[in-house]
Coordinates of C-alpha atoms in Angstrom, one line a residue:
X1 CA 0.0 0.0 0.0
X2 CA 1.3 3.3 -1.2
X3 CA 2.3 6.0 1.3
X4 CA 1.3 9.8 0.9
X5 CA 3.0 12.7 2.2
X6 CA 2.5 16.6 2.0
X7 CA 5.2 18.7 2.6
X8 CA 5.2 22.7 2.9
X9 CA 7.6 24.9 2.3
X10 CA 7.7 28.1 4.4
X11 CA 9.1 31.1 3.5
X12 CA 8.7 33.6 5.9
X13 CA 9.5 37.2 4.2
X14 CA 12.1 35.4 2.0
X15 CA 11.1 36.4 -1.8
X16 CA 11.1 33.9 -4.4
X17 CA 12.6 34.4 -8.2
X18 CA 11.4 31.1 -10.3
X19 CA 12.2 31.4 -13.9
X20 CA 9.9 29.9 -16.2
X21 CA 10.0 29.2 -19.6
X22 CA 8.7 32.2 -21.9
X23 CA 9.4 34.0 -18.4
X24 CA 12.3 36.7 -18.5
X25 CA 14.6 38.0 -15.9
X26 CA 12.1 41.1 -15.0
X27 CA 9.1 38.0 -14.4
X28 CA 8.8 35.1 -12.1
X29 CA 6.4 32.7 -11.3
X30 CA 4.8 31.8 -8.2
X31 CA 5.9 28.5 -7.9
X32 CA 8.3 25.3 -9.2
X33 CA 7.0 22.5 -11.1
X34 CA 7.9 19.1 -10.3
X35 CA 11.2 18.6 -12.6
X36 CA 12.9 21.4 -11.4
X37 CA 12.1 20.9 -7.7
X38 CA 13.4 16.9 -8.6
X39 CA 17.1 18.4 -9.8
X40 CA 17.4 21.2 -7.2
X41 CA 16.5 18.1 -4.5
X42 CA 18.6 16.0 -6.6
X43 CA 21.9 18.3 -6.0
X44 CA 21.6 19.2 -2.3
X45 CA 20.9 15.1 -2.1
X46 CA 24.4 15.0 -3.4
X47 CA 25.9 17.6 -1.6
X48 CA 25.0 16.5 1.6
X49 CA 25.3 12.6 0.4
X50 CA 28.2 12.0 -2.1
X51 CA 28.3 11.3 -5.6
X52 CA 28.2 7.5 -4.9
X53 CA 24.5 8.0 -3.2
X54 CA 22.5 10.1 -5.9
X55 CA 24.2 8.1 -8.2
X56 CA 22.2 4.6 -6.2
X57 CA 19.4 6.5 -5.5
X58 CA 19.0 7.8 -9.6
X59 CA 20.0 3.7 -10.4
X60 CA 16.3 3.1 -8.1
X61 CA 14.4 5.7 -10.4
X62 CA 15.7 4.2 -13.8
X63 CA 16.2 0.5 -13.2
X64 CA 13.3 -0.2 -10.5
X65 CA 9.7 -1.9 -11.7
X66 CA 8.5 1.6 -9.9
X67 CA 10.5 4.3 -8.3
X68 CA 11.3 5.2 -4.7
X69 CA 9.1 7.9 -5.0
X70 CA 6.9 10.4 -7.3
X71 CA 6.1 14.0 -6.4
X72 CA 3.7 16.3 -7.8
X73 CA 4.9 20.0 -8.2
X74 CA 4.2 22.9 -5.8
X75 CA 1.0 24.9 -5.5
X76 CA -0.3 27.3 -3.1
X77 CA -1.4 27.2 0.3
X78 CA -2.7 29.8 2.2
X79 CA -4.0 30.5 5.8
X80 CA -7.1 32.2 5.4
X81 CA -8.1 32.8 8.7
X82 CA -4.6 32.2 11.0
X83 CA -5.7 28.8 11.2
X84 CA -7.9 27.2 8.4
X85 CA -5.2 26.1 5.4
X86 CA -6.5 26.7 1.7
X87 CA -4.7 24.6 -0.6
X88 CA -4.7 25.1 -4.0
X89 CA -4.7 22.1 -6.8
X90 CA -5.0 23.0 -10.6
X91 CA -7.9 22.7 -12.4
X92 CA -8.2 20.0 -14.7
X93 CA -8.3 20.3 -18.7
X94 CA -12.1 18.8 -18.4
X95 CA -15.6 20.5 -17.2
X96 CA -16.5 19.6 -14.2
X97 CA -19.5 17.0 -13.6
X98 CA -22.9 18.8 -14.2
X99 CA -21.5 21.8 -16.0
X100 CA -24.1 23.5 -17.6
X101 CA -23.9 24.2 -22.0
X102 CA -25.5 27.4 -20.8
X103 CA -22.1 29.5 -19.3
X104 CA -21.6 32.3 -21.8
X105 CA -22.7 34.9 -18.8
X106 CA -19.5 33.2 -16.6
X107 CA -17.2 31.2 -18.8
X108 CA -14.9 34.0 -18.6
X109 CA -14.6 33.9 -14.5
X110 CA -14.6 30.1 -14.5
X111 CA -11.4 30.1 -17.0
X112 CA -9.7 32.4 -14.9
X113 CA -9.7 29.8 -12.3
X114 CA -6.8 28.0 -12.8
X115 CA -6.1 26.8 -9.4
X116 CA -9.1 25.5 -7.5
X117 CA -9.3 24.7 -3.3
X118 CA -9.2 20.9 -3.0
X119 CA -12.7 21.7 -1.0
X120 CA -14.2 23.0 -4.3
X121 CA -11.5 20.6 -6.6
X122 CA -13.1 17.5 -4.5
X123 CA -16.8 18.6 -5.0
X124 CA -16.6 19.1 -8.7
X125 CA -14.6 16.2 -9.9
X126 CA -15.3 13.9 -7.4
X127 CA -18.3 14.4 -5.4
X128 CA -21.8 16.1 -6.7
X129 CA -20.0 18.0 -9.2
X130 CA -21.5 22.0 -10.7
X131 CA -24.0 23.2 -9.3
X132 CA -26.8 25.9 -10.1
X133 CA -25.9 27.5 -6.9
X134 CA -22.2 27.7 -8.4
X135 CA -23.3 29.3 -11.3
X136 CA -25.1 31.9 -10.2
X137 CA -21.9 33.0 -7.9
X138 CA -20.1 33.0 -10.9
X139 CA -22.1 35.1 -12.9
X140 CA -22.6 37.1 -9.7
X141 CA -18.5 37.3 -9.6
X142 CA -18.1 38.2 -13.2
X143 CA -21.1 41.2 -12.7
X144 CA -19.4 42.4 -9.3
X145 CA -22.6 41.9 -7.9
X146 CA -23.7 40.6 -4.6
X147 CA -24.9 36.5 -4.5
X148 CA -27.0 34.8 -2.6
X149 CA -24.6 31.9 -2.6
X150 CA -21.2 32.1 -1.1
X151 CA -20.0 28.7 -1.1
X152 CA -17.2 29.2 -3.8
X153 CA -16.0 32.5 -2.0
X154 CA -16.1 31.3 1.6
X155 CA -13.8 28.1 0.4
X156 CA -11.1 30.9 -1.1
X157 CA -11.7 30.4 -5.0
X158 CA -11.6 33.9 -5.8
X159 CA -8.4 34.5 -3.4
X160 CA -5.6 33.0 -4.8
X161 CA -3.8 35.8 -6.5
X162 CA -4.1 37.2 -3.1
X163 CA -1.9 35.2 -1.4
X164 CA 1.3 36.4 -2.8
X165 CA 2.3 39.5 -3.9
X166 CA 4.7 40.4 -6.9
X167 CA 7.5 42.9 -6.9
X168 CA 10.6 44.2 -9.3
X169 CA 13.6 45.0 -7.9
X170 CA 16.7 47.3 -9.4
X171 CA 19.6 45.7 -10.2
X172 CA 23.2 47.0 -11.5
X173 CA 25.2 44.5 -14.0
X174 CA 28.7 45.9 -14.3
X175 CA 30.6 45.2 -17.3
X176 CA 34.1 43.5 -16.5
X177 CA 36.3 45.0 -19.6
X178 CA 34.5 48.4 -19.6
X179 CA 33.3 48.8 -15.8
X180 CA 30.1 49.9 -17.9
X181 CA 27.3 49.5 -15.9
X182 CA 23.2 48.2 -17.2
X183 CA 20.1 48.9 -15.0
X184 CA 17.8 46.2 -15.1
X185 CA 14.8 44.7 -12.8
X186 CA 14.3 41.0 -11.9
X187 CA 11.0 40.2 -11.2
X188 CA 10.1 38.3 -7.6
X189 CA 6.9 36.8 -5.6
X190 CA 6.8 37.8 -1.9
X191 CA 4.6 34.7 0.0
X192 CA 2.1 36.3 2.5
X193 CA 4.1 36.6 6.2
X194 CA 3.6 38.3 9.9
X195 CA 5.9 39.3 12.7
X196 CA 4.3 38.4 15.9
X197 CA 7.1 40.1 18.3
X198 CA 10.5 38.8 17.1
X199 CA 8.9 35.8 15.1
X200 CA 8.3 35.5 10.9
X201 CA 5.2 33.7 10.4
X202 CA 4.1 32.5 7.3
X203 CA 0.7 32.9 6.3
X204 CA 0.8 31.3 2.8
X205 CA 3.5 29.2 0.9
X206 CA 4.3 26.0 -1.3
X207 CA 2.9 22.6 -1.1
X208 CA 3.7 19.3 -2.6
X209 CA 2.9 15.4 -2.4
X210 CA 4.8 12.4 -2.1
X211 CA 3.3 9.2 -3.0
X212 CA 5.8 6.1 -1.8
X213 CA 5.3 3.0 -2.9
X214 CA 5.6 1.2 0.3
X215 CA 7.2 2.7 3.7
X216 CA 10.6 3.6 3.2
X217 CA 12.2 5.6 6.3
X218 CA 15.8 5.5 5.7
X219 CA 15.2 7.0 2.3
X220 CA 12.2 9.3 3.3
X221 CA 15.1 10.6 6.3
X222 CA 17.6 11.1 3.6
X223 CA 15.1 13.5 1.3
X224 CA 14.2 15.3 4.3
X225 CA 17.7 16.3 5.5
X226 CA 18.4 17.2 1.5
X227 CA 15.3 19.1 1.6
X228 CA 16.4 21.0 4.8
X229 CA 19.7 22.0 3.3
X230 CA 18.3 23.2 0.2
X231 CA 16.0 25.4 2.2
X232 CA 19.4 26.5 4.1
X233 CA 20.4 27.5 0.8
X234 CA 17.4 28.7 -1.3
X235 CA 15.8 27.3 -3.9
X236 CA 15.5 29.3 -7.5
X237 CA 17.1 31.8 -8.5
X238 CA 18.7 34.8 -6.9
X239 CA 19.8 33.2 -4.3
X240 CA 22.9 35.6 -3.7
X241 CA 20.3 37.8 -2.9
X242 CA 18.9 35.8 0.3
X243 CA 15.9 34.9 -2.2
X244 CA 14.2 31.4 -2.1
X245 CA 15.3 30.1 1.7
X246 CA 12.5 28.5 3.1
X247 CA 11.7 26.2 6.2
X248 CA 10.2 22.6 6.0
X249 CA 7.0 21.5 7.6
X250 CA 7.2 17.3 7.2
X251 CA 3.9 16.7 7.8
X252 CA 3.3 13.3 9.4
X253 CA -0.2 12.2 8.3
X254 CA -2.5 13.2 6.0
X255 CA -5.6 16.0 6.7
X256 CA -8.9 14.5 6.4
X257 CA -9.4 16.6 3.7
X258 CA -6.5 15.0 1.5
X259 CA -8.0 11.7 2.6
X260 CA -10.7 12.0 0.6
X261 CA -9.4 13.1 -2.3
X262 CA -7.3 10.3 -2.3
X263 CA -10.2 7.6 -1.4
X264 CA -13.2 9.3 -3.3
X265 CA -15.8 7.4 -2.5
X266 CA -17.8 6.5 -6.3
X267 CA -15.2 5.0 -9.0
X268 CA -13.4 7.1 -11.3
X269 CA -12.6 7.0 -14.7
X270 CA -9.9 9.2 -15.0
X271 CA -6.8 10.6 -13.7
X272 CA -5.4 14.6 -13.3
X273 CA -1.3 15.0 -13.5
X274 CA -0.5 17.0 -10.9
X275 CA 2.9 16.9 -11.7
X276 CA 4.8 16.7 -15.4
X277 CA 4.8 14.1 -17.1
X278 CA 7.3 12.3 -19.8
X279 CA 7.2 9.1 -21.7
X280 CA 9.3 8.2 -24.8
X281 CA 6.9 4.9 -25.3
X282 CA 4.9 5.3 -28.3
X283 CA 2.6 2.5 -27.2
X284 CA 2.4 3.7 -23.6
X285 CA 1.3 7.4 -25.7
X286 CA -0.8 5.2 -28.0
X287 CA -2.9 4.3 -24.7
X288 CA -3.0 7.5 -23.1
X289 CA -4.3 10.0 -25.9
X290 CA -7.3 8.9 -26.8
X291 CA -10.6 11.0 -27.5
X292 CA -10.9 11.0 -23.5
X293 CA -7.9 12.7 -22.8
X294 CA -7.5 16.7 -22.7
X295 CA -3.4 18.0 -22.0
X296 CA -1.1 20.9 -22.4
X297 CA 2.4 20.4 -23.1
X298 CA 5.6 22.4 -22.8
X299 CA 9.1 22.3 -24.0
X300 CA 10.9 22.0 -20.7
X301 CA 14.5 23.1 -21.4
X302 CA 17.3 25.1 -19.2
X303 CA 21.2 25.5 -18.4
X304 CA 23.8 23.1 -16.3
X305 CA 27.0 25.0 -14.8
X306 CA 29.7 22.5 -13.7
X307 CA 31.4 22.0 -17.1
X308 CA 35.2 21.7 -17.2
X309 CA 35.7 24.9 -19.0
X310 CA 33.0 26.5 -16.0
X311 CA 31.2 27.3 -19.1
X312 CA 27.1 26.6 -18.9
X313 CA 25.5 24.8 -21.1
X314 CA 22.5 24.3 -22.6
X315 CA 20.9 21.0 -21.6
X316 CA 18.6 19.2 -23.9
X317 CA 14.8 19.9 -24.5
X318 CA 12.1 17.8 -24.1
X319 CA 8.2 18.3 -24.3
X320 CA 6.5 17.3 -21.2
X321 CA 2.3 17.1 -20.4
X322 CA 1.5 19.7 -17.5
X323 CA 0.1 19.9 -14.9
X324 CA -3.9 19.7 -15.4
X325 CA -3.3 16.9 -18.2
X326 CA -6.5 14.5 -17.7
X327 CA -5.6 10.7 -18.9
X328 CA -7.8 7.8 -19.3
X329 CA -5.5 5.8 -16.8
X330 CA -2.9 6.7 -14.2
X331 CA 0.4 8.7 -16.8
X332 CA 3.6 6.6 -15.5
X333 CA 6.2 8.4 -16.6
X334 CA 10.1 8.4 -16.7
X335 CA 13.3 10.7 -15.8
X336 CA 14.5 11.8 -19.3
X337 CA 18.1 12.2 -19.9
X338 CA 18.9 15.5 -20.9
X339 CA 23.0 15.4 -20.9
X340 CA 24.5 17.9 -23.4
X341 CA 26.8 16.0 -26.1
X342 CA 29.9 17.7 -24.7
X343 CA 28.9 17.3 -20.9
X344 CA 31.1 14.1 -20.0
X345 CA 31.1 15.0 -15.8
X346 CA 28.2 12.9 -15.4
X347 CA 24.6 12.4 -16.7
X348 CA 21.5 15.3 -16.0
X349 CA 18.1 13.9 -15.7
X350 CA 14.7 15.5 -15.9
X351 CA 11.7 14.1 -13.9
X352 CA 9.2 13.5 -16.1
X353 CA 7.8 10.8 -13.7
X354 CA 3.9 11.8 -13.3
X355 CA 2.0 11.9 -10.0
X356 CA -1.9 12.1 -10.4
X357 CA -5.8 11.9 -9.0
X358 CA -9.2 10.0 -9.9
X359 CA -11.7 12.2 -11.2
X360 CA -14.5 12.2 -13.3
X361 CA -15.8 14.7 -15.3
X362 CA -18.9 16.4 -17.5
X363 CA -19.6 13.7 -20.2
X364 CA -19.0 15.0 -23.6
X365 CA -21.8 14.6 -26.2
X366 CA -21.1 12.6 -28.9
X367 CA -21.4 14.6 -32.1
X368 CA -23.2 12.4 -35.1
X369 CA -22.6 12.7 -38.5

């Protein structure tokens, strides 16, 4: 029986600078999808671990029937009321169950809504689904008018830009032949925080899951003393600049409210990444894109440092299915080797190994010719 763990990451009034692709310097997003948290883990794992250890751990992701462990990518949680937590999954490519043909007066507001609570992400595509009440709240939203039904507001669905705020700094970038110097601004997300007398609270931050196959403590202690060093030294970029430190929050079990998402309680029929996904199988594709599927993919590509010329180079690209992607059966996945030709130091992986959730969704009218 598999094991699930959510872990937040707290970052107090540390700002965060998370390039993204189609992102530049003066943008950043408000959080890091599952690949890149997998590498940055990956090198504080072998930092704190020696080469000989990633290299046995990265040996139980490629050569195992399943690997040690998957991970979905970080979203959002937020503390609406100092207590209460609001966390944030994405919505999936598919309507919800019971969602009306009729939305032209709130199609608009509902598309907006990328990032549902799990209370409202549970209730449409696993439990009762749309309902009218939902609608009119909707249409209320988009009119700025008052409703007579609250439910989507009260669980946070309207709140999440709210919970971070964004912010460009100046920057100098001195020229070493010339001592010329460039003004330019990098873009950064604050997280939500307090000070209650000499203390940094935070009031909203990152969250992600693990899903082990089986109990694994000496490896799940190992990933959480990596963890703790990478929050030591800041995940992301900008790091000079005291950006991305965060503290860990290992939770032990489960809320109830992630208990059900995980055990819905009707059958399912199909299955939301929450993390990215990558499979070079053309059959295992063949099964997965069907006429029931709906997905967005992205090239995923970036730089290595660490050559022997202290060059960086560019690794390779590969597309990848985000985060949202519904599937007809649970997306495997696999860590894609993305070694330059001339990088000969040792070999750079991408995590394309997927993470998802049942759900079910509006069924689709079959058009006749």
């Amino acid at each position: 029986m598999s094991v699930w763990k959510l872990v937040k990451l707290k970052f107090g009034n540390s700002p965060v600078h998370f390039g993204e692709v189609g992102i530049g310097l003066e943008e950043s997003s408000d959080r890091i999808r599952s690949d890149a948290l997998f590498s940055a883990w990956v090198s504080a794992y072998a930092r704190l671990f020696g080469k000989n250890a990633v290299e046995e751990l990265l040996q139980r992701f490629l050569n195992s029937p399943q690997p040690p462990v998957r991970m979905s990518s970080t979203f959002i949680y937020s503390q609406s009321d100092g207590k209460n937590e609001i966390y944030y999954l994405p919505r999936p490519l598919k309507f919800p169950i019971n969602y009306p043909d009729n939305d032209l007066e709130f199609f608009k507001t509902y598309k907006k809504l990328t990032y549902l609570p799990i209370q409202v992400w549970h209730r449409w595509y696993q439990g009762e689904g749309f309902t009218d009440s939902d609608a009119r709240e909707l249409i209320a939203h988009t009119k700025k008018e008052p409703s007579d039904s609250t439910a989507l507001n009260r669980a946070g669905t309207f709140n999440y830009n709210d919970t971070s705020k964004r912010a460009k700094h100046p920057k100098i970038a001195v020229d070493r032949v010339t001592a010329a110097t460039n003004l330019y601004h990098t873009g950064f997300v604050q997280f939500k925080w307090e000070q209650q007398n000499n203390e940094i609270r935070s009031l909203s931050g990152l969250y992600f899951l693990l899903e082990f196959p089986e109990e694994d403590k000496p490896l799940e202690t190992n990933l959480r003393a990596a963890l703790n060093l990478l929050g030591e030294e800041g995940m992301g970029g900008r790091r000079a600049s005291g950006a991305g430190r965060f503290e860990v929050e290992w939770e032990s079990s489960l809320p109830d409210e992630w208990q059900k998402i995980l055990n819905p309680s009707s059958e399912m029929s199909l299955h939301c990444a929450i993390g990215l996904f990558w499979d070079d199988d053309e059959s295992v594709l063949q099964q997965l894109i069907t006429e029931k599927c709906s997905y967005e993919i992205q090239e995923r590509r970036g730089w290595i440092s660490g050559s022997p010329s202290g060059r960086n180079l560019r690794r390779k690209s590969v597309q990848m299915f985000l985060e949202g992607s519904v599937f007809p059966r649970p997306p495997l996945g696999k860590l894609a080797d993305v070694t330059p030709g001339n990088f000969t130091n040792h070999k750079i992986y991408r995590n394309g190994i997927a993470l998802s959730l049942p759900i079910k969704v509006k069924r689709e009218k079959i058009s006749r010719g």
